[in-house]
Coordinates of N, CA, C and O in Angstrom, one line a residue:
M228 N 0.6 -0.9 0.1 CA 0.3 -0.3 -0.1 C 1.1 1.1 -0.1 O 0.2 2.0 -0.9
S229 N 2.2 1.4 1.0 CA 2.8 2.1 0.8 C 3.3 2.6 -0.5 O 3.9 4.0 -0.6
L230 N 3.4 1.8 -1.2 CA 4.3 1.8 -2.4 C 3.3 2.7 -3.7 O 4.0 3.6 -4.0
R231 N 2.2 2.3 -3.8 CA 0.8 3.2 -4.4 C 1.3 5.0 -4.2 O 1.1 5.4 -4.7
R232 N 1.1 4.6 -2.3 CA 1.3 6.1 -2.5 C 2.4 6.5 -2.8 O 2.6 8.5 -3.6
L233 N 3.4 6.3 -2.5 CA 4.1 6.5 -2.8 C 4.7 7.2 -4.7 O 5.1 8.3 -5.2
A234 N 4.0 6.3 -5.6 CA 3.7 6.5 -6.1 C 3.0 7.6 -6.9 O 2.9 8.2 -8.5
T235 N 2.4 7.4 -6.0 CA 1.2 8.8 -6.6 C 2.1 10.1 -6.5 O 1.2 11.0 -6.7
V236 N 2.6 10.3 -5.6 CA 3.3 11.4 -4.7 C 4.3 12.2 -5.5 O 3.9 13.3 -6.0
F237 N 4.8 10.9 -6.2 CA 5.9 10.9 -7.3 C 5.2 11.9 -9.1 O 6.0 12.3 -9.4
L238 N 4.1 10.9 -8.6 CA 3.1 11.8 -10.0 C 1.9 12.9 -10.0 O 2.5 13.9 -11.1
L239 N 2.0 13.3 -9.1 CA 1.4 14.3 -8.5 C 3.2 15.6 -8.8 O 2.4 16.5 -9.6
S240 N 4.0 14.9 -8.5 CA 5.4 15.9 -8.1 C 5.4 16.1 -9.0 O 5.9 17.8 -10.1
G241 N 5.4 15.2 -10.5 CA 6.3 15.4 -11.6 C 4.9 16.4 -12.6 O 5.6 17.2 -13.6
L242 N 3.2 16.2 -12.4 CA 2.8 16.6 -13.3 C 3.3 18.2 -12.6 O 3.0 19.0 -13.2
A243 N 2.6 18.3 -11.2 CA 3.0 19.9 -11.1 C 4.4 20.6 -11.1 O 4.3 21.5 -11.9
V244 N 5.6 20.0 -11.5 CA 7.1 20.2 -12.9 C 6.7 20.9 -13.7 O 7.0 21.9 -14.4
V245 N 6.1 20.0 -14.7 CA 5.4 20.1 -15.8 C 4.5 21.4 -16.1 O 4.6 22.3 -17.4
V246 N 3.0 21.8 -15.2 CA 2.4 22.5 -15.4 C 3.3 23.8 -14.7 O 3.0 24.3 -16.2
T247 N 4.0 24.0 -14.0 CA 4.8 24.8 -13.4 C 5.5 25.6 -14.4 O 6.3 26.5 -14.9
A248 N 6.6 24.2 -15.0 CA 7.4 25.4 -16.2 C 7.3 25.4 -17.7 O 7.6 26.4 -17.9
T249 N 5.6 24.6 -17.4 CA 5.6 25.5 -19.6 C 5.4 27.1 -19.6 O 5.8 27.5 -21.0
P250 N 4.8 27.6 -19.0 CA 4.7 29.0 -19.1 C 6.2 30.0 -19.1 O 6.2 31.0 -20.3
A251 N 7.1 29.2 -18.6 CA 8.8 29.7 -18.2 C 9.0 29.7 -19.9 O 10.1 30.1 -20.6
A252 N 8.6 28.9 -20.5 CA 9.0 28.3 -22.4 C 8.2 29.4 -23.3 O 8.1 29.3 -24.0
A253 N 6.8 30.3 -23.0 CA 6.2 30.5 -23.7 C 6.9 31.8 -24.5 O 7.4 32.2 -23.4
H254 N 7.4 32.0 -25.2 CA 8.0 33.4 -26.1 C 6.6 33.6 -26.8 O 5.5 33.0 -27.8
A255 N 6.3 35.2 -27.4 CA 5.4 35.8 -27.7 C 5.8 35.5 -29.6 O 6.8 34.7 -30.2
E256 N 4.5 35.2 -30.3 CA 5.1 34.2 -31.6 C 4.4 35.3 -32.0 O 2.8 35.8 -32.0
L257 N 4.5 35.8 -34.4 CA 3.7 36.8 -34.6 C 2.5 35.7 -35.0 O 2.6 34.3 -36.2
I258 N 1.4 36.2 -34.6 CA -0.1 35.5 -35.5 C -0.8 36.2 -36.8 O -1.6 35.9 -37.4
G259 N -0.5 37.1 -37.0 CA -0.9 37.8 -38.1 C -0.4 38.9 -38.6 O 0.9 39.6 -37.3
S260 N -0.4 39.1 -39.5 CA 0.4 41.1 -40.2 C -0.3 41.8 -40.8 O -1.5 41.5 -41.9
D261 N -0.2 42.7 -41.2 CA -0.7 44.1 -42.4 C -0.1 44.6 -42.5 O 0.5 45.5 -41.5
P262 N 0.7 44.0 -43.9 CA 0.3 43.9 -44.9 C 1.1 42.3 -44.7 O 2.1 41.9 -43.5
A263 N 0.2 41.2 -45.1 CA 0.3 39.2 -44.5 C 1.7 39.4 -45.6 O 1.8 39.8 -46.5
K264 N 2.3 37.5 -44.4 CA 3.2 37.9 -45.6 C 3.0 36.8 -46.4 O 2.1 36.4 -46.9
G265 N 3.8 37.4 -47.3 CA 3.6 37.0 -49.3 C 2.2 38.4 -49.7 O 2.5 37.5 -50.7
A266 N 2.2 39.5 -49.8 CA 1.6 40.0 -49.7 C 1.9 40.5 -50.8 O 3.0 40.9 -51.1
T267 N 0.6 41.2 -52.1 CA 0.9 41.8 -53.1 C -0.1 43.1 -52.7 O -1.1 43.3 -52.7
L268 N 1.1 43.7 -52.9 CA 0.1 45.3 -52.4 C 0.2 45.8 -54.1 O 0.6 46.4 -54.4
A269 N -1.2 46.4 -54.7 CA -0.8 47.2 -56.1 C -0.3 49.0 -54.6 O 0.5 49.5 -55.8
A270 N 0.0 48.8 -53.6 CA -0.2 50.2 -52.9 C 0.8 50.0 -52.0 O 0.5 49.4 -51.4
P271 N 1.9 51.5 -51.5 CA 2.1 50.9 -50.1 C 1.0 51.2 -49.3 O 0.5 52.1 -49.3
P272 N 1.4 50.4 -47.7 CA 0.3 50.7 -47.2 C 1.3 52.1 -46.3 O 2.1 52.9 -45.9
Q273 N -0.4 52.7 -45.5 CA 0.1 53.7 -44.8 C 0.8 53.3 -43.4 O 1.3 54.1 -42.5
Q274 N 0.6 52.0 -42.4 CA 0.3 52.1 -41.5 C 0.9 50.7 -41.5 O 0.4 49.8 -42.4
V275 N 2.0 50.3 -40.9 CA 1.7 48.5 -40.4 C 1.4 47.8 -38.8 O 1.5 48.8 -38.7
E276 N 0.5 46.5 -39.3 CA 0.2 46.3 -37.7 C 1.5 44.5 -37.7 O 0.6 43.7 -38.5
L277 N 1.7 44.2 -36.5 CA 1.9 42.7 -36.4 C 1.1 42.9 -35.0 O 0.5 43.2 -34.2
T278 N 0.1 41.8 -34.8 CA -0.3 40.4 -34.5 C 0.0 39.9 -33.5 O 0.4 38.4 -34.1
F279 N 0.4 39.7 -32.2 CA 1.4 38.5 -31.3 C 0.1 37.8 -30.8 O -0.9 37.7 -30.2
N280 N 0.6 36.6 -30.2 CA -0.7 35.7 -29.4 C -0.6 35.9 -27.8 O -0.1 35.4 -27.6
Q281 N 0.4 36.9 -28.1 CA 0.4 37.4 -26.2 C 1.0 39.1 -26.2 O 1.4 39.5 -26.9
P282 N 0.7 39.1 -24.9 CA 0.8 41.0 -25.5 C 2.2 41.2 -25.8 O 3.0 39.3 -24.4
V283 N 2.4 42.3 -26.1 CA 4.2 42.5 -25.8 C 4.8 43.6 -25.7 O 3.3 44.6 -25.6
T284 N 5.6 44.0 -25.2 CA 6.1 45.5 -25.4 C 7.4 45.6 -26.8 O 8.0 44.5 -27.1
L285 N 8.5 47.6 -27.1 CA 8.4 46.9 -28.1 C 10.3 47.1 -27.5 O 10.1 47.0 -26.6
G286 N 10.8 46.5 -28.8 CA 12.1 45.9 -28.2 C 13.2 47.8 -28.9 O 12.2 48.6 -29.0
A287 N 13.9 47.2 -28.8 CA 14.5 48.4 -29.4 C 14.9 49.1 -30.4 O 14.8 50.3 -31.0
K288 N 15.1 48.1 -31.6 CA 14.1 48.8 -33.0 C 12.9 47.9 -33.2 O 13.0 46.6 -33.9
P289 N 12.1 48.7 -33.0 CA 10.5 47.4 -32.5 C 10.0 47.0 -34.8 O 9.6 46.2 -34.3
V290 N 10.5 48.5 -35.3 CA 9.7 48.3 -36.2 C 10.7 49.0 -37.6 O 11.0 50.3 -37.4
T291 N 11.2 47.9 -38.7 CA 11.6 49.1 -40.1 C 11.7 47.7 -41.0 O 11.0 47.2 -41.3
V292 N 11.4 49.2 -42.4 CA 11.0 48.2 -42.9 C 12.2 48.7 -44.7 O 12.1 49.7 -44.4
T293 N 12.6 47.9 -45.0 CA 13.7 48.2 -45.9 C 13.1 47.8 -47.6 O 12.5 46.6 -47.4
G294 N 13.5 47.9 -48.1 CA 13.2 47.6 -50.4 C 14.2 46.5 -50.5 O 15.1 46.9 -49.8
P295 N 14.3 46.8 -52.0 CA 14.8 46.3 -52.4 C 16.2 47.3 -52.9 O 17.1 46.1 -53.4
D296 N 16.2 47.6 -52.7 CA 17.2 49.2 -53.1 C 18.3 49.2 -52.0 O 18.8 49.8 -51.7
G297 N 17.6 48.6 -50.9 CA 18.6 48.8 -49.3 C 17.9 50.2 -48.8 O 18.2 50.9 -47.8
T298 N 16.2 51.4 -49.6 CA 15.9 52.0 -49.2 C 15.4 51.5 -47.8 O 14.4 50.6 -48.2
S299 N 15.0 52.5 -46.3 CA 14.6 52.2 -45.5 C 13.3 53.1 -45.2 O 13.3 54.1 -46.4
W300 N 12.0 53.0 -45.2 CA 11.1 53.3 -45.4 C 10.9 54.6 -43.8 O 10.9 53.9 -42.5
T301 N 9.8 55.6 -43.8 CA 10.3 56.3 -42.2 C 9.0 55.7 -41.3 O 7.9 56.0 -42.4
V302 N 9.5 55.4 -40.7 CA 8.8 54.8 -39.4 C 8.1 55.8 -38.3 O 9.1 55.8 -37.6
G303 N 7.6 56.0 -38.5 CA 6.4 56.6 -37.2 C 6.8 55.8 -35.9 O 7.1 54.6 -35.5
T304 N 6.1 56.6 -34.4 CA 6.2 55.7 -33.4 C 5.9 55.0 -32.9 O 3.8 55.1 -33.7
P305 N 6.1 53.6 -33.3 CA 4.8 52.6 -33.2 C 4.2 52.9 -31.5 O 5.2 53.3 -31.2
S306 N 3.2 51.9 -31.4 CA 2.5 51.8 -30.6 C 1.9 49.9 -29.9 O 2.1 49.4 -31.4
V307 N 1.6 49.9 -28.5 CA 1.3 48.9 -28.4 C 0.2 49.0 -27.8 O -0.8 49.6 -26.9
A308 N -0.7 48.1 -28.3 CA -1.9 47.9 -27.5 C -2.4 46.2 -27.3 O -2.9 45.6 -28.1
G309 N -1.6 45.8 -26.5 CA -2.1 44.5 -25.8 C -0.8 43.3 -26.9 O 0.2 43.8 -26.7
P310 N -1.4 42.5 -27.8 CA -0.5 41.7 -29.0 C -0.4 42.4 -29.6 O 0.2 41.7 -30.2
V311 N -0.8 43.8 -29.8 CA -1.0 44.6 -31.3 C 0.1 45.3 -31.7 O 0.0 46.3 -30.3
V312 N 0.7 45.8 -32.0 CA 2.3 46.7 -32.4 C 1.8 47.6 -34.2 O 1.4 46.6 -35.0
T313 N 1.7 48.7 -34.1 CA 1.4 49.3 -34.9 C 2.2 50.3 -35.2 O 2.2 51.1 -33.7
A314 N 2.4 50.5 -36.3 CA 3.6 52.1 -36.7 C 3.0 52.6 -37.7 O 2.8 51.4 -39.3
P315 N 3.1 53.9 -37.9 CA 2.9 54.4 -39.2 C 3.8 54.9 -40.7 O 5.1 54.2 -40.0
V316 N 3.8 54.4 -41.5 CA 5.0 54.5 -42.1 C 4.9 55.0 -43.7 O 3.4 55.9 -44.0
T317 N 6.2 56.3 -43.8 CA 6.4 56.2 -44.9 C 6.9 56.2 -46.3 O 8.1 55.7 -46.2
A318 N 5.9 55.6 -47.3 CA 7.1 54.2 -48.5 C 7.9 55.0 -49.2 O 7.6 56.9 -48.7
S319 N 9.1 54.6 -49.3 CA 9.9 55.5 -50.2 C 10.8 54.4 -51.1 O 11.0 52.9 -50.2
G320 N 10.8 54.2 -52.7 CA 11.5 53.4 -53.1 C 10.6 53.0 -54.7 O 9.5 53.2 -54.5
P321 N 11.5 52.1 -55.1 CA 10.9 50.9 -56.2 C 9.9 49.9 -55.4 O 9.8 49.9 -54.5
A322 N 9.3 49.5 -56.9 CA 8.1 48.5 -57.1 C 9.3 46.8 -56.4 O 9.9 47.6 -57.2
G323 N 8.9 46.5 -55.9 CA 9.3 45.7 -55.8 C 9.2 44.4 -53.9 O 8.0 44.8 -53.0
T324 N 10.0 43.9 -53.6 CA 10.1 43.0 -52.4 C 10.2 43.8 -51.1 O 11.6 44.7 -51.1
Y325 N 10.2 44.1 -50.1 CA 10.5 44.4 -49.5 C 10.3 43.5 -47.5 O 9.3 42.5 -47.4
N326 N 10.5 44.4 -46.8 CA 10.8 43.3 -45.8 C 10.6 44.5 -44.3 O 11.3 45.1 -44.3
L327 N 9.4 43.9 -44.0 CA 9.0 44.1 -42.4 C 9.9 43.6 -41.2 O 9.5 42.2 -40.9
V328 N 11.0 44.0 -40.4 CA 11.5 43.3 -39.5 C 11.2 43.8 -38.5 O 11.2 45.3 -38.0
Y329 N 11.0 43.3 -37.2 CA 10.4 42.9 -35.9 C 11.0 42.8 -34.6 O 11.8 41.8 -35.4
E330 N 10.9 43.9 -33.5 CA 12.0 43.1 -32.5 C 11.1 43.4 -30.5 O 10.6 44.5 -31.6
V331 N 10.0 42.9 -30.5 CA 9.0 43.1 -29.2 C 9.9 42.2 -28.3 O 11.0 41.2 -28.9
V332 N 9.3 41.7 -26.8 CA 9.9 41.4 -25.9 C 8.6 41.0 -25.0 O 7.7 41.5 -25.3
S333 N 8.6 40.0 -24.7 CA 7.7 39.0 -24.7 C 7.3 38.9 -23.4 O 8.2 39.7 -22.3
Q334 N 6.1 38.3 -22.7 CA 6.0 38.6 -21.1 C 7.1 37.8 -20.3 O 7.7 38.2 -19.2
D335 N 7.7 36.7 -20.9 CA 8.8 36.1 -19.9 C 10.1 37.1 -20.0 O 11.4 36.7 -19.6
G336 N 10.1 38.2 -21.1 CA 11.0 39.1 -20.8 C 12.5 39.2 -22.2 O 13.3 39.6 -22.5
D337 N 12.2 38.3 -23.0 CA 12.3 38.2 -24.1 C 12.4 38.8 -25.3 O 11.7 38.6 -25.7
E338 N 13.9 38.1 -26.1 CA 14.1 39.6 -27.0 C 13.0 38.8 -28.2 O 13.5 37.4 -28.3
V339 N 12.0 39.3 -29.0 CA 11.6 38.1 -30.0 C 11.7 39.1 -30.9 O 11.5 40.2 -31.2
T340 N 12.5 38.1 -32.7 CA 12.9 39.2 -33.6 C 12.6 38.3 -34.9 O 12.1 37.1 -34.7
G341 N 11.7 38.8 -35.8 CA 11.6 37.9 -36.9 C 11.1 39.0 -38.5 O 11.7 40.4 -38.0
A342 N 10.8 38.9 -39.3 CA 10.5 39.6 -40.4 C 8.3 38.9 -41.5 O 9.1 37.9 -41.3
V343 N 8.9 40.0 -41.5 CA 7.0 39.8 -42.6 C 7.8 40.5 -44.0 O 8.1 40.6 -44.6
T344 N 7.6 39.3 -45.4 CA 8.3 39.5 -46.3 C 7.3 40.4 -47.2 O 5.9 38.7 -47.7
F345 N 7.2 41.4 -48.1 CA 6.0 41.1 -48.9 C 6.3 42.1 -50.5 O 7.7 42.9 -50.4
T346 N 5.1 42.3 -51.2 CA 6.0 42.8 -52.7 C 4.6 43.8 -52.7 O 3.5 44.6 -51.9
V347 N 5.7 45.4 -53.0 CA 4.5 46.6 -53.9 C 5.0 46.3 -55.3 O 5.7 46.4 -55.6
T348 N 3.9 46.5 -56.3 CA 4.2 46.4 -57.5 C 4.3 47.9 -57.3 O 4.0 48.2 -58.8
A349 N 4.1 48.8 -57.5 CA 3.8 50.2 -57.9 C 5.5 50.9 -57.2 O 5.7 51.0 -55.9
V350 N 6.0 52.3 -57.6 CA 6.3 52.7 -57.3 C 6.2 53.8 -55.4 O 5.3 54.8 -55.8
A351 N 7.4 53.7 -54.5 CA 7.3 54.2 -53.4 C 7.6 55.9 -53.5 O 9.0 55.4 -52.7
N352 N 7.0 56.6 -53.6 CA 7.7 58.1 -54.1 C 7.4 58.2 -52.8 O 5.8 59.5 -52.5
P353 N 8.1 59.3 -51.3 CA 7.4 59.8 -50.4 C 6.9 61.0 -50.8 O 7.1 62.2 -51.8
P354 N 6.3 62.3 -50.1 CA 5.8 63.2 -50.3 C 7.0 64.0 -50.2 O 7.9 64.4 -50.1
A355 N 6.5 64.9 -51.9 CA 7.5 65.9 -51.5 C 7.7 67.6 -50.9 O 6.9 67.6 -50.1
T356 N 8.9 67.9 -50.6 CA 9.4 69.0 -49.9 C 9.5 69.6 -50.4 O 10.8 70.1 -51.2
T357 N 9.0 71.1 -50.2 CA 8.9 72.2 -50.7 C 9.9 73.7 -49.8 O 10.0 74.2 -51.1
T358 N 9.5 73.3 -48.0 CA 10.4 74.1 -47.5 C 11.2 73.1 -47.3 O 11.0 72.6 -46.3
T359 N 12.4 74.3 -46.7 CA 13.3 74.0 -45.1 C 12.0 73.7 -44.0 O 12.7 72.7 -43.7
T360 N 11.1 74.4 -43.4 CA 10.2 73.9 -42.4 C 9.8 73.1 -42.8 O 10.0 72.2 -41.8
T361 N 9.4 72.0 -44.0 CA 8.6 71.2 -43.9 C 10.0 69.9 -43.1 O 9.3 69.0 -43.0
A362 N 10.8 70.1 -44.4 CA 12.1 69.0 -44.1 C 12.4 69.3 -42.7 O 12.7 68.2 -42.1
T363 N 12.0 69.9 -41.7 CA 12.4 70.1 -40.5 C 11.4 69.3 -39.7 O 11.7 68.6 -38.7
T364 N 10.4 69.6 -39.5 CA 9.4 69.0 -39.5 C 9.5 67.1 -39.7 O 9.7 66.9 -39.1
T365 N 10.0 67.0 -40.9 CA 9.7 65.5 -41.6 C 11.1 64.6 -40.5 O 11.2 63.3 -39.4
E366 N 12.6 65.6 -40.3 CA 13.0 65.0 -39.6 C 13.0 65.0 -38.4 O 13.5 64.4 -36.9
A367 N 11.9 65.5 -36.9 CA 11.5 65.2 -35.6 C 11.6 64.4 -35.9 O 11.4 63.6 -34.3
P368 N 10.2 64.0 -36.5 CA 9.8 62.3 -35.9 C 10.7 61.7 -35.7 O 10.7 60.2 -34.6
A369 N 12.2 61.3 -36.6 CA 12.6 60.7 -37.2 C 13.5 60.2 -35.5 O 13.9 59.6 -34.9
A370 N 13.9 62.0 -34.7 CA 14.9 61.8 -33.4 C 13.8 61.4 -32.6 O 14.3 60.6 -31.2
T371 N 12.6 61.7 -32.3 CA 11.7 61.2 -31.4 C 11.7 59.3 -31.9 O 11.9 58.5 -30.6
T372 N 11.7 59.3 -32.4 CA 11.6 57.2 -32.8 C 12.3 56.6 -32.0 O 11.5 55.6 -30.9
S373 N 13.6 57.3 -31.9 CA 14.6 56.4 -31.4 C 14.3 55.9 -29.8 O 15.1 56.0 -29.7
A374 N 13.5 57.2 -29.0 CA 13.6 57.9 -27.9 C 12.5 57.0 -27.4 O 12.5 56.5 -26.3
A375 N 11.5 57.1 -28.4 CA 10.3 56.3 -28.0 C 10.4 54.4 -27.2 O 9.8 54.1 -26.4
P376 N 11.0 54.1 -28.4 CA 10.9 52.2 -27.7 C 11.4 52.1 -26.7 O 11.0 52.1 -25.6
A377 N 12.2 52.8 -26.1 CA 13.2 52.3 -24.2 C 12.5 53.1 -23.7 O 11.4 52.6 -22.2
A378 N 11.4 54.6 -23.5 CA 10.0 54.6 -22.9 C 8.9 53.3 -23.4 O 8.3 53.7 -21.6
A379 N 9.3 53.0 -23.7 CA 8.0 52.1 -23.7 C 8.3 50.7 -23.4 O 7.9 50.6 -22.5
R380 N 9.8 50.9 -23.3 CA 10.2 49.4 -22.9 C 9.6 49.2 -21.1 O 9.0 48.9 -20.3
S381 N 10.0 50.7 -20.7 CA 10.1 51.0 -19.0 C 8.1 50.8 -19.1 O 8.4 50.7 -17.5
T382 N 7.8 51.4 -19.5 CA 6.4 52.3 -18.7 C 5.2 50.7 -19.2 O 4.1 50.8 -18.7
D383 N 5.7 49.6 -20.3 CA 4.6 49.5 -20.1 C 5.6 47.6 -20.2 O 4.3 46.8 -20.0
D384 N 6.3 47.6 -19.3 CA 6.4 46.5 -18.6 C 5.1 45.9 -18.0 O 4.7 46.5 -17.1
D385 N 5.1 44.5 -18.1 CA 4.2 43.9 -16.6 C 3.6 42.9 -15.7 O 3.6 42.8 -15.1
G386 N 5.6 43.2 -16.2 CA 6.1 42.8 -14.4 C 5.6 41.0 -14.5 O 6.0 40.5 -13.7
G387 N 5.8 40.6 -15.6 CA 5.6 39.0 -15.6 C 7.2 38.7 -14.9 O 8.0 38.8 -15.1
L388 N 6.2 37.2 -14.6 CA 7.7 36.3 -13.8 C 9.4 35.9 -14.9 O 8.8 35.0 -15.9
P389 N 10.2 35.9 -14.4 CA 11.3 35.3 -15.2 C 11.6 33.8 -15.4 O 10.9 33.3 -14.4
G390 N 12.3 33.1 -16.3 CA 12.3 32.2 -16.7 C 12.6 31.0 -14.9 O 11.9 30.0 -14.8
W391 N 13.5 32.2 -14.3 CA 14.4 30.9 -13.1 C 12.9 30.9 -11.7 O 13.3 29.8 -11.4
V392 N 12.0 32.3 -11.9 CA 11.4 31.6 -11.0 C 10.4 30.5 -10.9 O 10.0 30.5 -10.0
W393 N 10.1 30.1 -12.2 CA 9.2 28.8 -12.5 C 9.9 28.0 -12.1 O 9.3 26.9 -11.8
V394 N 11.1 27.6 -12.5 CA 11.8 27.1 -12.8 C 12.0 26.8 -10.4 O 11.7 25.3 -10.4
L395 N 12.5 26.9 -9.9 CA 12.9 27.0 -8.9 C 11.3 27.1 -8.3 O 11.4 26.3 -7.4
G396 N 10.8 27.0 -8.4 CA 9.2 26.6 -7.8 C 8.5 25.2 -8.1 O 8.4 24.9 -7.7
A397 N 9.5 24.5 -9.8 CA 9.4 23.1 -9.7 C 9.6 22.7 -9.4 O 9.9 20.9 -8.3
V398 N 11.5 23.2 -8.6 CA 12.1 22.3 -8.1 C 11.5 22.0 -6.6 O 11.1 21.3 -5.7
V399 N 11.1 23.8 -5.8 CA 10.3 23.5 -4.4 C 9.6 22.2 -4.2 O 8.7 21.4 -3.3
A400 N 8.6 22.0 -5.3 CA 7.5 21.4 -5.6 C 7.8 20.0 -5.4 O 7.4 19.3 -5.3
L401 N 8.7 19.8 -6.6 CA 10.0 18.1 -6.3 C 10.0 18.3 -5.3 O 9.5 17.2 -4.1
A402 N 10.3 19.0 -4.2 CA 11.3 18.4 -3.1 C 10.3 18.7 -1.9 O 10.0 17.6 -1.1
V403 N 8.7 19.0 -2.4 CA 7.8 19.3 -1.3 C 7.8 17.7 -1.5 O 7.0 17.3 -0.5
G404 N 6.8 16.9 -2.5 CA 6.3 15.4 -3.2 C 7.1 15.5 -2.4 O 6.8 13.9 -2.0
V405 N 8.6 14.7 -2.6 CA 9.7 13.9 -2.1 C 9.7 13.4 -0.1 O 9.5 12.8 0.2
A406 N 9.6 14.7 0.6 CA 9.2 14.7 1.4 C 7.8 13.9 2.2 O 8.2 13.4 2.8
V407 N 6.6 14.6 1.4 CA 5.8 13.9 1.8 C 5.6 12.3 1.8 O 4.8 11.2 2.1
A408 N 6.3 12.6 0.5 CA 6.5 10.2 0.0 C 7.1 9.5 1.6 O 7.3 8.6 1.4
L409 N 8.6 10.6 1.3 CA 8.7 9.4 3.0 C 8.2 9.5 3.6 O 8.4 8.4 4.4
R410 N 7.5 11.1 4.2 CA 6.4 10.7 5.7 C 5.9 9.4 5.5 O 5.3 9.1 6.5
L411 N 5.2 9.5 4.4 CA 4.0 8.3 4.2 C 4.9 7.7 4.2 O 3.9 5.8 4.5
G412 N 5.2 7.0 3.7 CA 6.6 5.5 3.7 C 6.9 5.2 5.4 O 6.7 3.4 5.3
R413 N 7.2 6.1 6.4 CA 7.4 5.6 7.1 C 6.2 5.6 8.4 O 6.2 4.5 9.2
A414 N 5.3 6.2 7.7 CA 4.2 6.1 8.9 C 3.2 4.5 8.3 O 2.5 4.5 9.2
G415 N 3.4 4.3 6.8 CA 3.1 3.4 7.0 C 3.6 1.7 7.2 O 2.9 0.6 7.6
R416 N 5.4 2.0 7.5 CA 5.7 1.3 8.6 C 5.4 0.8 9.3 O 5.6 -0.5 10.3
A417 N 5.1 2.0 10.1 CA 5.2 1.9 11.5 C 3.8 1.4 12.0 O 2.1 0.8 11.4

C-alpha cells in the first residue's frame, strides 16, 4: 500500500513540475500582420500592424521596413495595445519585395525578432518637400522614434515572472513531494 502512495506522490510532483514549467517556455509568436506575409500590394501601406499570441512590449528597434534597393521607409512612433503593435510608415523606393523586420519583448522578458516579406507593385515615392520648414518637420519624428521605444519598454512592462522563478517553484514542489512521500512511507511501516 505504501508503494502505491509513493507512486502517487511522485506522479503528482512530476505533474506539478510540468505544469509550472510550461509558462517559462512561452515566447510571443507572430500570428498575423498587415500587410500579410507574402502579400502583393498595389500601393504601399500607410501603416503596418503586427499581431502576436500574447501581449508584448517594444524592443530597441521595434519596426523597420527596407526595400529591394536598401531604401528604408520612414517609420513613425510605434504603439502597443496588448498583443498588437501598430506603426505609421511613409514609403519610398521602387516596386519590389520589402522586408518588415520587428523586435518585441515577450511577457517573460525575452526579445523576439522576425520578418514579414511582402511585395509592392507600384513605385513608392515619399511626399515632396518644398520648404526648409517642412524638411525640419519631417526630421523631428525620426529623432523621437529612437527615444520612444526605450520609454515604451519601461512603462509598458507588465511585470511577468522570469523563467528562473518558474524553475525554482518546480524544484520546491518536487522537494515537497519527495518529503511527503518519505513521511507517508515511514507512517505506512509503523
